[in-house]
């Protein structure tokens, strides 16, 4: 877990530290102002590390799909938010483990050992995340942000992060909604069947949710729903089956 936290914070921390560090002057050490600025930047990046981790990993797709699944049950508080976020986080670590391992081996570990500069370490650490985002970003979303940025990259490898990250997030949201639609469809059918049966029996005063919720739960348990949902989410990523 310590390694995951370091890798999550490393890309942006290295970038900002390299930008904030003052240019060394001949015959003088680092100034007090420069050291204080570096410390402030480091503390700021550490506080933003969770948000950074969410934007460049599989977390967004997984947590949105699980939230829509919970909506389909008709019980907004079950499972609780803490459980949904925890499951999404650990599934993210599972999906991203190969990327984390490469980033640690190529960039973070050599930098901590003192064999790389901030700029070199940032480039090597961010490259596995760039590869992951490129593999899971739709061409249409990529073209949209390239056109809005007014750039003309020669290849996908030349696309900068300010274009790649929002394109990746839009693609993740689209796929999460697609998965959510497929998850909600069986629950919608159960709701319609229960409402039709209750109306046919003349039980119009009985809330359909009273009957449909247990029906949804037993249906989900019988088909081993959690295993199916988790397997589908993990396998929806390139290179994960």
Tab-separated table of C-alpha atoms in Angstrom:
chain	number	residue	atom	x	y	z
A	1	UNK	CA	0.000	0.000	0.000
A	2	UNK	CA	2.896	2.369	0.779
A	3	UNK	CA	4.224	1.789	-2.732
A	4	UNK	CA	0.802	2.562	-4.260
A	5	UNK	CA	0.575	5.860	-2.361
A	6	UNK	CA	4.059	6.912	-3.436
A	7	UNK	CA	3.339	6.089	-7.086
A	8	UNK	CA	0.001	7.925	-6.990
A	9	UNK	CA	1.628	11.101	-5.715
A	10	UNK	CA	4.900	10.824	-7.612
A	11	UNK	CA	3.956	12.059	-11.137
A	12	UNK	CA	2.418	15.383	-10.168
A	13	UNK	CA	4.766	15.917	-7.227
A	14	UNK	CA	7.817	15.495	-9.442
A	15	UNK	CA	6.366	17.809	-12.071
A	16	UNK	CA	5.480	20.569	-9.630
A	17	UNK	CA	8.694	20.269	-7.660
A	18	UNK	CA	10.669	20.591	-10.870
A	19	UNK	CA	8.691	23.686	-11.854
A	20	UNK	CA	8.795	25.291	-8.421
A	21	UNK	CA	12.442	24.656	-7.673
A	22	UNK	CA	14.440	27.867	-8.104
A	23	UNK	CA	17.277	27.985	-10.572
A	24	UNK	CA	20.555	27.429	-8.714
A	25	UNK	CA	22.915	30.363	-8.704
A	26	UNK	CA	26.670	29.982	-8.940
A	27	UNK	CA	28.376	29.586	-5.582
A	28	UNK	CA	25.188	29.688	-3.525
A	29	UNK	CA	22.994	27.008	-2.012
A	30	UNK	CA	19.212	26.766	-2.260
A	31	UNK	CA	17.438	29.839	-0.918
A	32	UNK	CA	15.106	29.720	2.056
A	33	UNK	CA	12.221	30.927	-0.120
A	34	UNK	CA	12.817	28.139	-2.637
A	35	UNK	CA	12.888	25.492	0.104
A	36	UNK	CA	9.687	26.812	1.637
A	37	UNK	CA	7.988	26.858	-1.749
A	38	UNK	CA	9.047	23.271	-2.422
A	39	UNK	CA	7.658	22.194	0.953
A	40	UNK	CA	4.333	23.938	0.297
A	41	UNK	CA	4.064	22.351	-3.142
A	42	UNK	CA	4.869	18.910	-1.715
A	43	UNK	CA	2.195	19.212	1.003
A	44	UNK	CA	-0.349	20.453	-1.540
A	45	UNK	CA	0.327	17.567	-3.916
A	46	UNK	CA	0.067	15.017	-1.108
A	47	UNK	CA	-3.404	16.360	-0.276
A	48	UNK	CA	-4.401	16.097	-3.945
A	49	UNK	CA	-2.913	12.627	-4.474
A	50	UNK	CA	-6.247	10.751	-4.021
A	51	UNK	CA	-7.967	12.944	-6.626
A	52	UNK	CA	-5.013	12.528	-8.992
A	53	UNK	CA	-5.178	8.754	-8.528
A	54	UNK	CA	-8.885	8.743	-9.434
A	55	UNK	CA	-8.450	10.716	-12.660
A	56	UNK	CA	-5.730	8.568	-14.262
A	57	UNK	CA	-6.857	5.096	-13.160
A	58	UNK	CA	-9.895	2.848	-13.507
A	59	UNK	CA	-11.573	4.228	-10.371
A	60	UNK	CA	-14.118	6.462	-12.138
A	61	UNK	CA	-15.619	3.729	-14.329
A	62	UNK	CA	-15.837	1.249	-11.465
A	63	UNK	CA	-17.344	3.553	-8.838
A	64	UNK	CA	-19.940	4.996	-11.258
A	65	UNK	CA	-21.010	1.525	-12.427
A	66	UNK	CA	-21.329	0.274	-8.840
A	67	UNK	CA	-23.328	3.372	-7.877
A	68	UNK	CA	-25.754	2.768	-10.756
A	69	UNK	CA	-26.045	-0.871	-9.701
A	70	UNK	CA	-27.038	0.244	-6.211
A	71	UNK	CA	-29.637	2.562	-7.730
A	72	UNK	CA	-31.131	-0.412	-9.567
A	73	UNK	CA	-31.885	-2.169	-6.281
A	74	UNK	CA	-34.152	0.678	-5.244
A	75	UNK	CA	-32.422	0.923	-1.852
A	76	UNK	CA	-30.101	3.975	-2.083
A	77	UNK	CA	-28.332	3.253	1.199
A	78	UNK	CA	-27.484	-0.393	0.492
A	79	UNK	CA	-24.586	-1.028	0.117
A	80	UNK	CA	-23.379	2.103	1.985
A	81	UNK	CA	-21.169	4.653	0.248
A	82	UNK	CA	-18.169	3.504	2.264
A	83	UNK	CA	-18.549	-0.045	0.954
A	84	UNK	CA	-19.005	1.094	-2.656
A	85	UNK	CA	-15.918	3.324	-2.531
A	86	UNK	CA	-13.826	0.669	-0.759
A	87	UNK	CA	-14.773	-1.997	-3.319
A	88	UNK	CA	-14.065	0.412	-6.192
A	89	UNK	CA	-10.691	1.307	-4.664
A	90	UNK	CA	-9.530	-2.289	-4.266
A	91	UNK	CA	-10.768	-3.219	-7.742
A	92	UNK	CA	-8.811	-0.213	-9.035
A	93	UNK	CA	-5.667	-1.480	-7.300
A	94	UNK	CA	-6.265	-4.907	-8.847
A	95	UNK	CA	-6.710	-3.517	-12.364
A	96	UNK	CA	-3.859	-1.036	-12.076
A	97	UNK	CA	-1.287	-3.318	-10.405
A	98	UNK	CA	0.712	-3.965	-13.639
A	99	UNK	CA	0.788	-0.216	-14.309
A	100	UNK	CA	1.830	0.574	-10.741
A	101	UNK	CA	4.593	-2.034	-10.879
A	102	UNK	CA	6.049	-0.600	-14.084
A	103	UNK	CA	5.832	2.974	-12.780
A	104	UNK	CA	7.601	1.983	-9.564
A	105	UNK	CA	10.356	0.033	-11.321
A	106	UNK	CA	11.049	2.584	-14.041
A	107	UNK	CA	10.548	5.884	-12.264
A	108	UNK	CA	9.728	6.084	-8.567
A	109	UNK	CA	12.285	3.588	-7.239
A	110	UNK	CA	15.272	5.024	-9.185
A	111	UNK	CA	14.273	8.551	-8.134
A	112	UNK	CA	14.110	7.581	-4.454
A	113	UNK	CA	17.491	5.933	-4.884
A	114	UNK	CA	18.879	9.227	-6.206
A	115	UNK	CA	19.751	8.013	-9.711
A	116	UNK	CA	17.184	10.159	-11.577
A	117	UNK	CA	16.314	13.837	-11.662
A	118	UNK	CA	12.764	15.072	-11.076
A	119	UNK	CA	12.104	15.557	-14.802
A	120	UNK	CA	13.415	12.117	-15.775
A	121	UNK	CA	11.564	10.424	-12.938
A	122	UNK	CA	8.305	12.169	-13.858
A	123	UNK	CA	8.586	11.106	-17.487
A	124	UNK	CA	9.304	7.485	-16.598
A	125	UNK	CA	6.653	7.313	-13.879
A	126	UNK	CA	3.865	8.839	-15.939
A	127	UNK	CA	4.562	6.773	-19.072
A	128	UNK	CA	2.785	3.576	-17.868
A	129	UNK	CA	-0.260	5.664	-16.909
A	130	UNK	CA	-0.177	7.338	-20.334
A	131	UNK	CA	-0.124	3.906	-21.994
A	132	UNK	CA	-3.072	2.770	-19.866
A	133	UNK	CA	-5.116	5.876	-20.659
A	134	UNK	CA	-4.359	5.690	-24.376
A	135	UNK	CA	-5.474	2.050	-24.473
A	136	UNK	CA	-8.808	2.905	-22.817
A	137	UNK	CA	-9.681	6.226	-24.489
A	138	UNK	CA	-12.090	6.358	-27.402
A	139	UNK	CA	-10.782	7.878	-30.608
A	140	UNK	CA	-13.748	10.248	-30.843
A	141	UNK	CA	-13.166	11.672	-27.361
A	142	UNK	CA	-9.460	12.052	-28.105
A	143	UNK	CA	-10.173	13.905	-31.333
A	144	UNK	CA	-12.650	16.195	-29.538
A	145	UNK	CA	-10.075	17.481	-27.057
A	146	UNK	CA	-7.311	17.658	-29.660
A	147	UNK	CA	-9.531	19.885	-31.788
A	148	UNK	CA	-10.460	22.087	-28.822
A	149	UNK	CA	-6.789	22.411	-27.818
A	150	UNK	CA	-5.834	23.359	-31.373
A	151	UNK	CA	-2.885	20.962	-31.451
A	152	UNK	CA	-1.782	18.545	-34.161
A	153	UNK	CA	0.149	15.673	-32.556
A	154	UNK	CA	2.043	13.468	-34.972
A	155	UNK	CA	0.964	10.289	-33.145
A	156	UNK	CA	-0.974	9.207	-30.080
A	157	UNK	CA	2.280	9.053	-28.132
A	158	UNK	CA	2.731	12.816	-28.673
A	159	UNK	CA	-0.595	13.768	-27.063
A	160	UNK	CA	0.022	15.825	-23.937
A	161	UNK	CA	-1.574	15.101	-20.578
A	162	UNK	CA	-3.867	18.135	-20.565
A	163	UNK	CA	-5.589	16.629	-23.596
A	164	UNK	CA	-5.302	12.959	-22.715
A	165	UNK	CA	-6.652	13.061	-19.151
A	166	UNK	CA	-10.030	14.766	-19.877
A	167	UNK	CA	-10.500	12.583	-22.967
A	168	UNK	CA	-9.834	9.516	-20.826
A	169	UNK	CA	-12.334	10.677	-18.184
A	170	UNK	CA	-15.058	11.274	-20.776
A	171	UNK	CA	-14.463	7.802	-22.206
A	172	UNK	CA	-14.588	6.276	-18.730
A	173	UNK	CA	-17.908	7.986	-17.961
A	174	UNK	CA	-19.413	6.821	-21.254
A	175	UNK	CA	-18.398	3.215	-20.652
A	176	UNK	CA	-19.607	3.405	-17.039
A	177	UNK	CA	-23.043	4.544	-18.230
A	178	UNK	CA	-23.132	1.765	-20.819
A	179	UNK	CA	-22.328	-0.815	-18.159
A	180	UNK	CA	-24.829	0.807	-15.804
A	181	UNK	CA	-27.589	0.553	-18.436
A	182	UNK	CA	-26.952	-3.160	-18.834
A	183	UNK	CA	-26.988	-3.609	-15.065
A	184	UNK	CA	-30.233	-1.650	-14.621
A	185	UNK	CA	-32.130	-3.399	-17.414
A	186	UNK	CA	-32.968	-6.642	-15.508
A	187	UNK	CA	-34.083	-4.607	-12.484
A	188	UNK	CA	-36.340	-2.509	-14.723
A	189	UNK	CA	-37.955	-5.679	-16.064
A	190	UNK	CA	-38.596	-6.912	-12.514
A	191	UNK	CA	-40.169	-3.565	-11.582
A	192	UNK	CA	-42.469	-3.686	-14.616
A	193	UNK	CA	-43.520	-7.285	-13.948
A	194	UNK	CA	-44.240	-6.602	-10.277
A	195	UNK	CA	-46.213	-3.432	-11.079
A	196	UNK	CA	-48.273	-5.273	-13.736
A	197	UNK	CA	-49.044	-8.178	-11.383
A	198	UNK	CA	-50.082	-5.875	-8.553
A	199	UNK	CA	-52.332	-3.883	-10.885
A	200	UNK	CA	-53.890	-7.086	-12.244
A	201	UNK	CA	-54.626	-8.229	-8.681
A	202	UNK	CA	-56.158	-4.880	-7.797
A	203	UNK	CA	-53.488	-4.123	-5.212
A	204	UNK	CA	-52.868	-0.625	-6.462
A	205	UNK	CA	-52.380	0.737	-2.946
A	206	UNK	CA	-49.453	-1.592	-2.272
A	207	UNK	CA	-46.120	0.082	-3.172
A	208	UNK	CA	-44.418	-1.991	-5.900
A	209	UNK	CA	-41.044	-1.467	-4.219
A	210	UNK	CA	-42.236	-3.551	-1.263
A	211	UNK	CA	-42.412	-6.605	-3.521
A	212	UNK	CA	-39.799	-5.792	-6.138
A	213	UNK	CA	-36.920	-5.193	-3.699
A	214	UNK	CA	-36.894	-8.753	-2.304
A	215	UNK	CA	-37.371	-10.095	-5.846
A	216	UNK	CA	-34.369	-8.113	-7.079
A	217	UNK	CA	-32.210	-9.247	-4.183
A	218	UNK	CA	-32.983	-12.942	-4.606
A	219	UNK	CA	-32.511	-12.669	-8.363
A	220	UNK	CA	-29.137	-10.985	-7.891
A	221	UNK	CA	-28.028	-13.611	-5.373
A	222	UNK	CA	-29.171	-16.560	-7.508
A	223	UNK	CA	-27.211	-15.408	-10.555
A	224	UNK	CA	-24.134	-14.669	-8.392
A	225	UNK	CA	-24.453	-11.027	-9.348
A	226	UNK	CA	-21.446	-9.616	-7.512
A	227	UNK	CA	-19.068	-12.051	-9.186
A	228	UNK	CA	-20.566	-11.250	-12.605
A	229	UNK	CA	-20.407	-7.490	-12.079
A	230	UNK	CA	-16.849	-7.479	-10.738
A	231	UNK	CA	-15.647	-9.827	-13.487
A	232	UNK	CA	-17.262	-7.674	-16.179
A	233	UNK	CA	-15.773	-4.455	-14.803
A	234	UNK	CA	-12.269	-5.884	-14.587
A	235	UNK	CA	-12.404	-7.528	-17.999
A	236	UNK	CA	-13.728	-4.341	-19.613
A	237	UNK	CA	-10.198	-2.933	-19.520
A	238	UNK	CA	-7.724	-3.538	-22.296
A	239	UNK	CA	-5.284	-6.306	-21.409
A	240	UNK	CA	-7.415	-7.676	-18.552
A	241	UNK	CA	-8.975	-10.554	-20.490
